[in-house]
């Protein structure tokens, strides 16, 4: 393909963390919303833990501030109902999404969206432990030839380093929560801002 | 009017704090959105300060968490642009809304909406000090026969007590931020949830 045929694709970076509640509806619907708008999604897994620690939080703010937490669970239930998504409040929150984030970091473009969706459903619709290798293996089933091997490879030093780098990059962008869409350096925080992010990407 | 003709009006309680940023677009548009849906608005001024203090915050979380604050100002600018509302980032934030909240507490149904809208515009579109009696007097101009007197009367002990009671009631409802719509005890937090609150009120 020569330079003349190369066209900059309209794209939205989607920064997400597997433990994040509102990332669930966002992650399972952004692909379709973006495709309908002729926009690509660049999947950017990162970790919120280090960012929350910088703000002095050793736990999710939804646990640290109970009134806000109670509200969030009810609101998330309503948001999922409206988007026709199954929802079961996880018996453990937040779940450790580190291993899943490493798999997503090492994932290739042709299966990342399906994998991400399955992990979120496991956590927020099936109440399964997404840090469990067996659960992650089942999420990889049919997407890669050897799920166990893909999972093992996600533990490589280079992958860990890339994920750490992604979290550093998130901090550099000013990201403070998830999900966050980034369009030309501008942030759009939350499931409620996906449409605005895609609109911004298209209008540039 | 006999009991047979009394009909329960569909209504949304709108809990707001004058210093709150997202309460600005919410407060200036909820009246029209509600009227179009055949829904009444019950204006509920309260103070966020005591609620934030209970959470250990001595300042707005948008000041305590700078990344979140930077995002909020940019997002608010976008939200106002989309709603076609003038916006100027206030040179002082948060502004002290105590006196304005007392006036709103003492206000009558026929002028509260106009007064609330003017105070929010003074703060977030004109960068004026809403704790200044002259600014509040100008916001009352044309709404009440004697603006100065209305302002003085809002300093009565009984009004102060009612406002304190409203803040206690907000805590009892689980309110943790503003604006919050309340429909049959259910919370809808933020400018983004006004439509959902009105829909919930209508579906009961």
mmCIF file of C-alpha atoms in Angstrom:
data_model
loop_
_atom_site.group_PDB
_atom_site.id
_atom_site.type_symbol
_atom_site.label_atom_id
_atom_site.label_comp_id
_atom_site.label_asym_id
_atom_site.label_seq_id
_atom_site.Cartn_x
_atom_site.Cartn_y
_atom_site.Cartn_z
ATOM 1 C CA UNK A 1 0.000 0.000 0.000
ATOM 2 C CA UNK A 2 1.602 3.278 -1.085
ATOM 3 C CA UNK A 3 1.514 6.455 0.969
ATOM 4 C CA UNK A 4 -1.246 7.916 -1.193
ATOM 5 C CA UNK A 5 -3.664 5.177 -0.141
ATOM 6 C CA UNK A 6 -2.853 5.400 3.564
ATOM 7 C CA UNK A 7 -5.673 7.155 5.354
ATOM 8 C CA UNK A 8 -5.717 8.146 9.007
ATOM 9 C CA UNK A 9 -8.474 6.073 10.581
ATOM 10 C CA UNK A 10 -10.819 7.881 12.913
ATOM 11 C CA UNK A 11 -10.134 6.288 16.291
ATOM 12 C CA UNK A 12 -10.937 6.450 19.985
ATOM 13 C CA UNK A 13 -8.548 5.123 22.633
ATOM 14 C CA UNK A 14 -10.523 3.195 25.219
ATOM 15 C CA UNK A 15 -8.686 3.033 28.566
ATOM 16 C CA UNK A 16 -10.171 0.444 30.882
ATOM 17 C CA UNK A 17 -9.537 -1.496 34.086
ATOM 18 C CA UNK A 18 -11.160 -4.895 34.642
ATOM 19 C CA UNK A 19 -12.182 -4.140 38.245
ATOM 20 C CA UNK A 20 -13.986 -0.940 37.216
ATOM 21 C CA UNK A 21 -17.766 -1.180 37.370
ATOM 22 C CA UNK A 22 -18.840 1.341 34.730
ATOM 23 C CA UNK A 23 -16.175 -0.067 32.413
ATOM 24 C CA UNK A 24 -18.411 -3.137 32.059
ATOM 25 C CA UNK A 25 -21.278 -1.554 30.073
ATOM 26 C CA UNK A 26 -18.762 0.693 28.303
ATOM 27 C CA UNK A 27 -16.485 -2.161 27.209
ATOM 28 C CA UNK A 28 -19.248 -4.407 25.928
ATOM 29 C CA UNK A 29 -20.936 -1.690 23.873
ATOM 30 C CA UNK A 30 -18.159 0.635 22.620
ATOM 31 C CA UNK A 31 -17.150 -1.665 19.767
ATOM 32 C CA UNK A 32 -20.597 -1.643 18.194
ATOM 33 C CA UNK A 33 -21.201 2.071 18.815
ATOM 34 C CA UNK A 34 -17.827 2.917 17.273
ATOM 35 C CA UNK A 35 -18.285 0.638 14.235
ATOM 36 C CA UNK A 36 -21.697 2.189 13.545
ATOM 37 C CA UNK A 37 -19.944 5.576 13.484
ATOM 38 C CA UNK A 38 -17.059 4.396 11.287
ATOM 39 C CA UNK A 39 -14.626 4.779 14.164
ATOM 40 C CA UNK A 40 -11.935 2.368 15.364
ATOM 41 C CA UNK A 41 -11.350 1.458 19.008
ATOM 42 C CA UNK A 42 -7.801 1.264 20.333
ATOM 43 C CA UNK A 43 -8.031 -0.945 23.438
ATOM 44 C CA UNK A 44 -5.853 0.356 26.256
ATOM 45 C CA UNK A 45 -5.794 -1.810 29.389
ATOM 46 C CA UNK A 46 -4.227 -0.168 32.446
ATOM 47 C CA UNK A 47 -4.349 -0.451 36.245
ATOM 48 C CA UNK A 48 -6.285 1.952 38.452
ATOM 49 C CA UNK A 49 -4.690 0.725 41.692
ATOM 50 C CA UNK A 50 -1.478 2.779 41.378
ATOM 51 C CA UNK A 51 -3.517 5.869 40.400
ATOM 52 C CA UNK A 52 -5.858 5.475 43.386
ATOM 53 C CA UNK A 53 -2.823 4.992 45.658
ATOM 54 C CA UNK A 54 -1.408 8.324 44.448
ATOM 55 C CA UNK A 55 -4.706 9.906 45.571
ATOM 56 C CA UNK A 56 -4.318 8.285 48.988
ATOM 57 C CA UNK A 57 -6.869 5.514 48.397
ATOM 58 C CA UNK A 58 -5.974 1.929 49.347
ATOM 59 C CA UNK A 59 -9.361 0.628 48.183
ATOM 60 C CA UNK A 60 -12.011 1.537 45.606
ATOM 61 C CA UNK A 61 -13.597 4.916 46.393
ATOM 62 C CA UNK A 62 -16.933 3.065 46.141
ATOM 63 C CA UNK A 63 -15.893 1.097 49.237
ATOM 64 C CA UNK A 64 -14.243 4.048 50.984
ATOM 65 C CA UNK A 65 -17.334 6.261 50.519
ATOM 66 C CA UNK A 66 -20.316 3.982 51.243
ATOM 67 C CA UNK A 67 -23.078 6.423 50.191
ATOM 68 C CA UNK A 68 -21.412 6.796 46.806
ATOM 69 C CA UNK A 69 -20.924 3.033 46.588
ATOM 70 C CA UNK A 70 -24.561 2.246 47.365
ATOM 71 C CA UNK A 71 -25.621 4.715 44.710
ATOM 72 C CA UNK A 72 -23.212 3.315 42.119
ATOM 73 C CA UNK A 73 -24.523 -0.260 42.447
ATOM 74 C CA UNK A 74 -28.109 0.898 41.969
ATOM 75 C CA UNK A 75 -27.169 3.192 39.098
ATOM 76 C CA UNK A 76 -25.114 0.478 37.385
ATOM 77 C CA UNK A 77 -28.086 -1.874 37.662
ATOM 78 C CA UNK A 78 -30.275 0.742 35.937
ATOM 79 C CA UNK A 79 -27.630 1.469 33.257
ATOM 80 C CA UNK A 80 -27.273 -2.239 32.451
ATOM 81 C CA UNK A 81 -31.044 -2.757 32.359
ATOM 82 C CA UNK A 82 -31.380 0.122 29.920
ATOM 83 C CA UNK A 83 -28.585 -1.272 27.721
ATOM 84 C CA UNK A 84 -30.154 -4.748 27.966
ATOM 85 C CA UNK A 85 -27.062 -6.211 29.630
ATOM 86 C CA UNK A 86 -27.179 -8.928 32.264
ATOM 87 C CA UNK A 87 -25.949 -7.762 35.658
ATOM 88 C CA UNK A 88 -25.251 -9.526 38.939
ATOM 89 C CA UNK A 89 -23.569 -7.576 41.715
ATOM 90 C CA UNK A 90 -20.217 -9.307 42.294
ATOM 91 C CA UNK A 91 -19.848 -10.950 45.718
ATOM 92 C CA UNK A 92 -16.275 -9.581 45.832
ATOM 93 C CA UNK A 93 -15.435 -6.002 44.849
ATOM 94 C CA UNK A 94 -13.081 -4.902 43.521
ATOM 95 C CA UNK A 95 -11.781 -8.115 41.956
ATOM 96 C CA UNK A 96 -8.116 -8.313 41.062
ATOM 97 C CA UNK A 97 -7.870 -7.639 37.335
ATOM 98 C CA UNK A 98 -4.073 -7.766 37.055
ATOM 99 C CA UNK A 99 -3.803 -11.121 35.277
ATOM 100 C CA UNK A 100 -6.660 -10.262 32.887
ATOM 101 C CA UNK A 101 -5.027 -6.900 32.152
ATOM 102 C CA UNK A 102 -1.782 -8.673 31.234
ATOM 103 C CA UNK A 103 -3.647 -10.936 28.809
ATOM 104 C CA UNK A 104 -5.342 -7.887 27.275
ATOM 105 C CA UNK A 105 -1.962 -6.157 27.009
ATOM 106 C CA UNK A 106 -0.575 -9.122 25.054
ATOM 107 C CA UNK A 107 -3.750 -9.659 23.014
ATOM 108 C CA UNK A 108 -3.941 -9.141 19.285
ATOM 109 C CA UNK A 109 -6.436 -6.895 17.549
ATOM 110 C CA UNK A 110 -8.506 -9.758 16.176
ATOM 111 C CA UNK A 111 -9.584 -11.152 19.563
ATOM 112 C CA UNK A 112 -9.122 -8.423 22.180
ATOM 113 C CA UNK A 113 -12.694 -7.095 21.987
ATOM 114 C CA UNK A 114 -14.228 -10.552 22.486
ATOM 115 C CA UNK A 115 -11.839 -11.376 25.336
ATOM 116 C CA UNK A 116 -12.454 -8.088 27.137
ATOM 117 C CA UNK A 117 -16.221 -8.536 26.859
ATOM 118 C CA UNK A 118 -16.051 -12.066 28.256
ATOM 119 C CA UNK A 119 -13.948 -11.014 31.243
ATOM 120 C CA UNK A 120 -16.344 -8.186 32.118
ATOM 121 C CA UNK A 121 -19.331 -10.509 31.830
ATOM 122 C CA UNK A 122 -17.562 -13.076 34.036
ATOM 123 C CA UNK A 123 -17.061 -10.411 36.722
ATOM 124 C CA UNK A 124 -20.276 -8.388 36.510
ATOM 125 C CA UNK A 125 -22.858 -10.793 35.078
ATOM 126 C CA UNK A 126 -21.655 -14.197 36.303
ATOM 127 C CA UNK A 127 -19.931 -13.297 39.591
ATOM 128 C CA UNK A 128 -16.800 -15.278 38.703
ATOM 129 C CA UNK A 129 -13.305 -14.619 39.981
ATOM 130 C CA UNK A 130 -11.433 -13.030 37.072
ATOM 131 C CA UNK A 131 -8.065 -13.497 38.807
ATOM 132 C CA UNK A 132 -8.564 -17.283 38.594
ATOM 133 C CA UNK A 133 -6.503 -18.790 35.705
ATOM 134 C CA UNK A 134 -9.302 -21.277 34.957
ATOM 135 C CA UNK A 135 -11.807 -18.448 34.499
ATOM 136 C CA UNK A 136 -9.407 -16.587 32.211
ATOM 137 C CA UNK A 137 -8.686 -19.761 30.257
ATOM 138 C CA UNK A 138 -12.416 -20.174 29.651
ATOM 139 C CA UNK A 139 -12.561 -16.545 28.465
ATOM 140 C CA UNK A 140 -9.818 -17.337 25.925
ATOM 141 C CA UNK A 141 -11.503 -20.532 24.664
ATOM 142 C CA UNK A 142 -12.092 -20.400 20.926
ATOM 143 C CA UNK A 143 -10.250 -17.083 20.558
ATOM 144 C CA UNK A 144 -6.691 -18.439 20.584
ATOM 145 C CA UNK A 145 -5.369 -21.883 19.646
ATOM 146 C CA UNK A 146 -3.915 -22.611 23.101
ATOM 147 C CA UNK A 147 -5.608 -20.665 25.912
ATOM 148 C CA UNK A 148 -3.294 -22.019 28.662
ATOM 149 C CA UNK A 149 -0.222 -21.028 26.710
ATOM 150 C CA UNK A 150 -1.595 -17.537 25.943
ATOM 151 C CA UNK A 151 -2.247 -17.108 29.657
ATOM 152 C CA UNK A 152 1.281 -18.198 30.546
ATOM 153 C CA UNK A 153 2.839 -15.912 27.957
ATOM 154 C CA UNK A 154 0.894 -12.998 29.437
ATOM 155 C CA UNK A 155 3.068 -13.458 32.527
ATOM 156 C CA UNK A 156 6.236 -12.622 30.587
ATOM 157 C CA UNK A 157 8.411 -9.836 31.880
ATOM 158 C CA UNK A 158 7.965 -7.829 28.683
ATOM 159 C CA UNK A 159 4.171 -7.888 29.019
ATOM 160 C CA UNK A 160 4.330 -6.828 32.672
ATOM 161 C CA UNK A 161 6.569 -3.951 31.636
ATOM 162 C CA UNK A 162 4.181 -2.872 28.887
ATOM 163 C CA UNK A 163 1.258 -2.828 31.313
ATOM 164 C CA UNK A 164 3.272 -0.771 33.810
ATOM 165 C CA UNK A 165 4.141 1.593 30.970
ATOM 166 C CA UNK A 166 0.464 1.876 30.027
ATOM 167 C CA UNK A 167 -0.462 2.860 33.585
ATOM 168 C CA UNK A 168 2.325 5.462 33.580
ATOM 169 C CA UNK A 169 1.006 6.756 30.257
ATOM 170 C CA UNK A 170 -2.515 6.940 31.733
ATOM 171 C CA UNK A 171 -1.215 9.092 34.581
ATOM 172 C CA UNK A 172 0.597 11.265 32.051
ATOM 173 C CA UNK A 173 -2.658 11.785 30.145
ATOM 174 C CA UNK A 174 -4.406 12.908 33.347
ATOM 175 C CA UNK A 175 -6.554 9.778 33.649
ATOM 176 C CA UNK A 176 -8.025 9.431 37.158
ATOM 177 C CA UNK A 177 -10.746 6.811 36.642
ATOM 178 C CA UNK A 178 -12.114 4.234 34.234
ATOM 179 C CA UNK A 179 -13.355 3.921 31.650
ATOM 180 C CA UNK A 180 -11.776 6.912 29.920
ATOM 181 C CA UNK A 181 -11.870 7.556 26.198
ATOM 182 C CA UNK A 182 -9.031 9.629 24.810
ATOM 183 C CA UNK A 183 -9.322 11.534 21.546
ATOM 184 C CA UNK A 184 -6.319 13.615 20.487
ATOM 185 C CA UNK A 185 -5.275 13.932 24.131
ATOM 186 C CA UNK A 186 -8.725 15.028 25.299
ATOM 187 C CA UNK A 187 -10.391 12.911 27.999
ATOM 188 C CA UNK A 188 -13.969 11.615 28.087
ATOM 189 C CA UNK A 189 -14.603 9.910 31.410
ATOM 190 C CA UNK A 190 -17.242 7.287 32.011
ATOM 191 C CA UNK A 191 -19.712 5.118 30.194
ATOM 192 C CA UNK A 192 -21.846 8.266 29.788
ATOM 193 C CA UNK A 193 -19.231 9.945 27.574
ATOM 194 C CA UNK A 194 -18.600 7.268 24.936
ATOM 195 C CA UNK A 195 -20.894 8.889 22.388
ATOM 196 C CA UNK A 196 -19.304 12.316 22.962
ATOM 197 C CA UNK A 197 -15.826 10.815 22.495
ATOM 198 C CA UNK A 198 -16.770 9.177 19.215
ATOM 199 C CA UNK A 199 -18.407 12.405 18.036
ATOM 200 C CA UNK A 200 -15.198 14.278 18.897
ATOM 201 C CA UNK A 201 -13.090 11.727 16.982
ATOM 202 C CA UNK A 202 -15.280 12.083 13.908
ATOM 203 C CA UNK A 203 -15.319 15.873 13.944
ATOM 204 C CA UNK A 204 -11.527 16.254 13.780
ATOM 205 C CA UNK B 1 -61.453 21.160 45.556
ATOM 206 C CA UNK B 2 -62.905 17.881 46.828
ATOM 207 C CA UNK B 3 -60.841 14.740 47.388
ATOM 208 C CA UNK B 4 -62.125 13.209 44.148
ATOM 209 C CA UNK B 5 -60.472 15.944 42.067
ATOM 210 C CA UNK B 6 -57.148 15.870 43.910
ATOM 211 C CA UNK B 7 -54.576 14.127 41.772
ATOM 212 C CA UNK B 8 -51.049 13.232 42.797
ATOM 213 C CA UNK B 9 -48.791 15.351 40.583
ATOM 214 C CA UNK B 10 -45.839 13.571 39.003
ATOM 215 C CA UNK B 11 -42.820 15.244 40.588
ATOM 216 C CA UNK B 12 -39.036 15.128 40.861
ATOM 217 C CA UNK B 13 -37.199 16.527 43.883
ATOM 218 C CA UNK B 14 -34.175 18.477 42.689
ATOM 219 C CA UNK B 15 -31.489 18.711 45.394
ATOM 220 C CA UNK B 16 -28.892 21.339 44.584
ATOM 221 C CA UNK B 17 -26.027 23.345 46.069
ATOM 222 C CA UNK B 18 -25.079 26.721 44.601
ATOM 223 C CA UNK B 19 -21.325 26.021 44.665
ATOM 224 C CA UNK B 20 -21.757 22.786 42.690
ATOM 225 C CA UNK B 21 -20.537 22.973 39.114
ATOM 226 C CA UNK B 22 -22.731 20.397 37.368
ATOM 227 C CA UNK B 23 -25.736 21.800 39.251
ATOM 228 C CA UNK B 24 -25.477 24.835 36.951
ATOM 229 C CA UNK B 25 -26.545 23.180 33.670
ATOM 230 C CA UNK B 26 -28.923 20.930 35.622
ATOM 231 C CA UNK B 27 -30.660 23.794 37.443
ATOM 232 C CA UNK B 28 -31.129 25.981 34.397
ATOM 233 C CA UNK B 29 -32.580 23.205 32.240
ATOM 234 C CA UNK B 30 -34.543 20.901 34.579
ATOM 235 C CA UNK B 31 -37.604 23.166 34.713
ATOM 236 C CA UNK B 32 -38.134 23.063 30.960
ATOM 237 C CA UNK B 33 -37.315 19.361 30.608
ATOM 238 C CA UNK B 34 -39.741 18.527 33.427
ATOM 239 C CA UNK B 35 -42.545 20.742 32.093
ATOM 240 C CA UNK B 36 -42.241 19.147 28.656
ATOM 241 C CA UNK B 37 -42.756 15.781 30.376
ATOM 242 C CA UNK B 38 -45.685 16.958 32.499
ATOM 243 C CA UNK B 39 -43.605 16.653 35.640
ATOM 244 C CA UNK B 40 -43.250 19.126 38.524
ATOM 245 C CA UNK B 41 -39.926 20.103 40.109
ATOM 246 C CA UNK B 42 -39.662 20.361 43.879
ATOM 247 C CA UNK B 43 -36.650 22.625 44.495
ATOM 248 C CA UNK B 44 -34.551 21.388 47.420
ATOM 249 C CA UNK B 45 -31.593 23.617 48.313
ATOM 250 C CA UNK B 46 -29.075 22.043 50.710
ATOM 251 C CA UNK B 47 -25.414 22.401 51.666
ATOM 252 C CA UNK B 48 -22.713 20.027 50.474
ATOM 253 C CA UNK B 49 -20.080 21.317 52.907
ATOM 254 C CA UNK B 50 -21.258 19.308 55.931
ATOM 255 C CA UNK B 51 -21.566 16.180 53.757
ATOM 256 C CA UNK B 52 -18.055 16.604 52.359
ATOM 257 C CA UNK B 53 -16.734 17.167 55.896
ATOM 258 C CA UNK B 54 -18.243 13.833 56.962
ATOM 259 C CA UNK B 55 -16.227 12.232 54.155
ATOM 260 C CA UNK B 56 -13.089 13.929 55.459
ATOM 261 C CA UNK B 57 -12.950 16.644 52.791
ATOM 262 C CA UNK B 58 -12.353 20.252 53.860
ATOM 263 C CA UNK B 59 -12.522 21.482 50.255
ATOM 264 C CA UNK B 60 -14.221 20.503 47.000
ATOM 265 C CA UNK B 61 -12.981 17.106 45.762
ATOM 266 C CA UNK B 62 -12.297 18.905 42.458
ATOM 267 C CA UNK B 63 -9.655 20.941 44.300
ATOM 268 C CA UNK B 64 -8.416 18.043 46.446
ATOM 269 C CA UNK B 65 -7.948 15.785 43.377
ATOM 270 C CA UNK B 66 -6.440 18.039 40.686
ATOM 271 C CA UNK B 67 -6.639 15.551 37.783
ATOM 272 C CA UNK B 68 -10.357 15.131 38.419
ATOM 273 C CA UNK B 69 -10.742 18.896 38.773
ATOM 274 C CA UNK B 70 -8.967 19.640 35.496
ATOM 275 C CA UNK B 71 -11.200 17.122 33.754
ATOM 276 C CA UNK B 72 -14.373 18.506 35.312
ATOM 277 C CA UNK B 73 -13.730 22.067 34.089
ATOM 278 C CA UNK B 74 -13.152 20.859 30.533
ATOM 279 C CA UNK B 75 -16.148 18.522 30.655
ATOM 280 C CA UNK B 76 -18.413 21.230 32.099
ATOM 281 C CA UNK B 77 -17.343 23.546 29.280
ATOM 282 C CA UNK B 78 -18.345 20.873 26.743
ATOM 283 C CA UNK B 79 -21.642 20.135 28.528
ATOM 284 C CA UNK B 80 -22.569 23.834 28.583
ATOM 285 C CA UNK B 81 -21.598 24.299 24.934
ATOM 286 C CA UNK B 82 -23.803 21.364 23.961
ATOM 287 C CA UNK B 83 -26.723 22.766 26.006
ATOM 288 C CA UNK B 84 -26.092 26.212 24.501
ATOM 289 C CA UNK B 85 -25.386 27.754 27.916
ATOM 290 C CA UNK B 86 -22.865 30.531 28.509
ATOM 291 C CA UNK B 87 -19.954 29.415 30.659
ATOM 292 C CA UNK B 88 -17.018 31.257 32.239
ATOM 293 C CA UNK B 89 -14.810 29.368 34.658
ATOM 294 C CA UNK B 90 -15.230 31.160 38.013
ATOM 295 C CA UNK B 91 -12.080 32.867 39.318
ATOM 296 C CA UNK B 92 -12.951 31.558 42.790
ATOM 297 C CA UNK B 93 -14.070 27.959 43.384
ATOM 298 C CA UNK B 94 -16.006 26.869 45.288
ATOM 299 C CA UNK B 95 -17.922 30.061 46.037
ATOM 300 C CA UNK B 96 -19.822 30.301 49.300
ATOM 301 C CA UNK B 97 -23.467 29.564 48.474
ATOM 302 C CA UNK B 98 -24.814 29.731 52.051
ATOM 303 C CA UNK B 99 -26.638 33.051 51.740
ATOM 304 C CA UNK B 100 -28.109 32.137 48.345
ATOM 305 C CA UNK B 101 -29.235 28.775 49.748
ATOM 306 C CA UNK B 102 -31.058 30.562 52.576
ATOM 307 C CA UNK B 103 -32.883 32.765 50.062
ATOM 308 C CA UNK B 104 -33.825 29.674 48.042
ATOM 309 C CA UNK B 105 -35.027 27.979 51.237
ATOM 310 C CA UNK B 106 -37.324 30.924 51.978
ATOM 311 C CA UNK B 107 -38.387 31.374 48.342
ATOM 312 C CA UNK B 108 -41.903 30.783 47.109
ATOM 313 C CA UNK B 109 -42.838 28.460 44.243
ATOM 314 C CA UNK B 110 -43.601 31.281 41.827
ATOM 315 C CA UNK B 111 -40.067 32.709 41.734
ATOM 316 C CA UNK B 112 -37.636 30.053 42.972
ATOM 317 C CA UNK B 113 -36.794 28.686 39.515
ATOM 318 C CA UNK B 114 -35.937 32.129 38.117
ATOM 319 C CA UNK B 115 -33.901 33.036 41.200
ATOM 320 C CA UNK B 116 -31.944 29.764 41.178
ATOM 321 C CA UNK B 117 -31.151 30.165 37.473
ATOM 322 C CA UNK B 118 -29.904 33.732 37.986
ATOM 323 C CA UNK B 119 -27.620 32.751 40.862
ATOM 324 C CA UNK B 120 -26.068 29.905 38.862
ATOM 325 C CA UNK B 121 -25.532 32.188 35.888
ATOM 326 C CA UNK B 122 -23.950 34.816 38.161
ATOM 327 C CA UNK B 123 -21.493 32.199 39.444
ATOM 328 C CA UNK B 124 -20.744 30.142 36.333
ATOM 329 C CA UNK B 125 -21.421 32.486 33.418
ATOM 330 C CA UNK B 126 -20.621 35.930 34.844
ATOM 331 C CA UNK B 127 -17.953 35.104 37.460
ATOM 332 C CA UNK B 128 -19.708 37.120 40.165
ATOM 333 C CA UNK B 129 -19.477 36.522 43.913
ATOM 334 C CA UNK B 130 -22.781 34.891 44.902
ATOM 335 C CA UNK B 131 -22.079 35.443 48.610
ATOM 336 C CA UNK B 132 -22.194 39.230 48.016
ATOM 337 C CA UNK B 133 -25.569 40.692 49.149
ATOM 338 C CA UNK B 134 -25.529 43.140 46.207
ATOM 339 C CA UNK B 135 -25.216 40.280 43.727
ATOM 340 C CA UNK B 136 -28.063 38.402 45.401
ATOM 341 C CA UNK B 137 -30.193 41.548 45.483
ATOM 342 C CA UNK B 138 -29.718 41.913 41.733
ATOM 343 C CA UNK B 139 -30.761 38.260 41.305
ATOM 344 C CA UNK B 140 -33.999 39.038 43.203
ATOM 345 C CA UNK B 141 -34.776 42.192 41.189
ATOM 346 C CA UNK B 142 -38.188 41.981 39.555
ATOM 347 C CA UNK B 143 -39.021 38.674 41.279
ATOM 348 C CA UNK B 144 -40.014 40.075 44.672
ATOM 349 C CA UNK B 145 -41.356 43.535 45.613
ATOM 350 C CA UNK B 146 -38.472 44.341 47.983
ATOM 351 C CA UNK B 147 -35.256 42.423 47.190
ATOM 352 C CA UNK B 148 -33.287 43.842 50.170
ATOM 353 C CA UNK B 149 -36.018 42.845 52.567
ATOM 354 C CA UNK B 150 -36.313 39.338 51.105
ATOM 355 C CA UNK B 151 -32.555 38.970 51.537
ATOM 356 C CA UNK B 152 -32.721 40.120 55.161
ATOM 357 C CA UNK B 153 -35.611 37.809 55.957
ATOM 358 C CA UNK B 154 -33.607 34.884 54.573
ATOM 359 C CA UNK B 155 -31.262 35.449 57.525
ATOM 360 C CA UNK B 156 -34.015 34.614 60.033
ATOM 361 C CA UNK B 157 -33.349 31.866 62.516
ATOM 362 C CA UNK B 158 -36.272 29.794 61.217
ATOM 363 C CA UNK B 159 -34.863 29.825 57.668
ATOM 364 C CA UNK B 160 -31.395 28.814 58.882
ATOM 365 C CA UNK B 161 -32.980 25.953 60.778
ATOM 366 C CA UNK B 162 -34.931 24.795 57.735
ATOM 367 C CA UNK B 163 -31.761 24.766 55.623
ATOM 368 C CA UNK B 164 -29.916 22.774 58.300
ATOM 369 C CA UNK B 165 -32.848 20.373 58.357
ATOM 370 C CA UNK B 166 -32.701 20.023 54.560
ATOM 371 C CA UNK B 167 -29.015 19.102 54.712
ATOM 372 C CA UNK B 168 -29.775 16.512 57.415
ATOM 373 C CA UNK B 169 -32.571 15.162 55.223
ATOM 374 C CA UNK B 170 -30.160 14.953 52.273
ATOM 375 C CA UNK B 171 -27.760 12.867 54.366
ATOM 376 C CA UNK B 172 -30.673 10.672 55.413
ATOM 377 C CA UNK B 173 -31.571 10.086 51.766
ATOM 378 C CA UNK B 174 -27.987 9.000 51.025
ATOM 379 C CA UNK B 175 -27.141 12.106 49.000
ATOM 380 C CA UNK B 176 -23.370 12.503 48.584
ATOM 381 C CA UNK B 177 -23.113 15.075 45.777
ATOM 382 C CA UNK B 178 -25.068 17.588 43.732
ATOM 383 C CA UNK B 179 -27.205 17.837 41.802
ATOM 384 C CA UNK B 180 -29.259 14.827 42.878
ATOM 385 C CA UNK B 181 -32.791 14.123 41.733
ATOM 386 C CA UNK B 182 -34.911 12.056 44.099
ATOM 387 C CA UNK B 183 -37.937 10.100 42.929
ATOM 388 C CA UNK B 184 -39.771 8.026 45.545
ATOM 389 C CA UNK B 185 -36.590 7.784 47.595
ATOM 390 C CA UNK B 186 -34.462 6.682 44.633
ATOM 391 C CA UNK B 187 -31.420 8.822 43.755
ATOM 392 C CA UNK B 188 -30.347 10.062 40.331
ATOM 393 C CA UNK B 189 -27.002 11.820 40.639
ATOM 394 C CA UNK B 190 -25.713 14.427 38.243
ATOM 395 C CA UNK B 191 -26.786 16.533 35.312
ATOM 396 C CA UNK B 192 -26.529 13.355 33.206
ATOM 397 C CA UNK B 193 -29.369 11.662 35.122
ATOM 398 C CA UNK B 194 -32.115 14.309 34.923
ATOM 399 C CA UNK B 195 -33.888 12.611 32.033
ATOM 400 C CA UNK B 196 -33.747 9.216 33.781
ATOM 401 C CA UNK B 197 -35.194 10.747 36.955
ATOM 402 C CA UNK B 198 -38.102 12.318 35.090
ATOM 403 C CA UNK B 199 -38.719 9.047 33.244
ATOM 404 C CA UNK B 200 -38.780 7.221 36.606
ATOM 405 C CA UNK B 201 -41.244 9.757 38.036
ATOM 406 C CA UNK B 202 -43.566 9.327 35.067
ATOM 407 C CA UNK B 203 -43.470 5.531 35.115
ATOM 408 C CA UNK B 204 -44.736 5.231 38.702
#
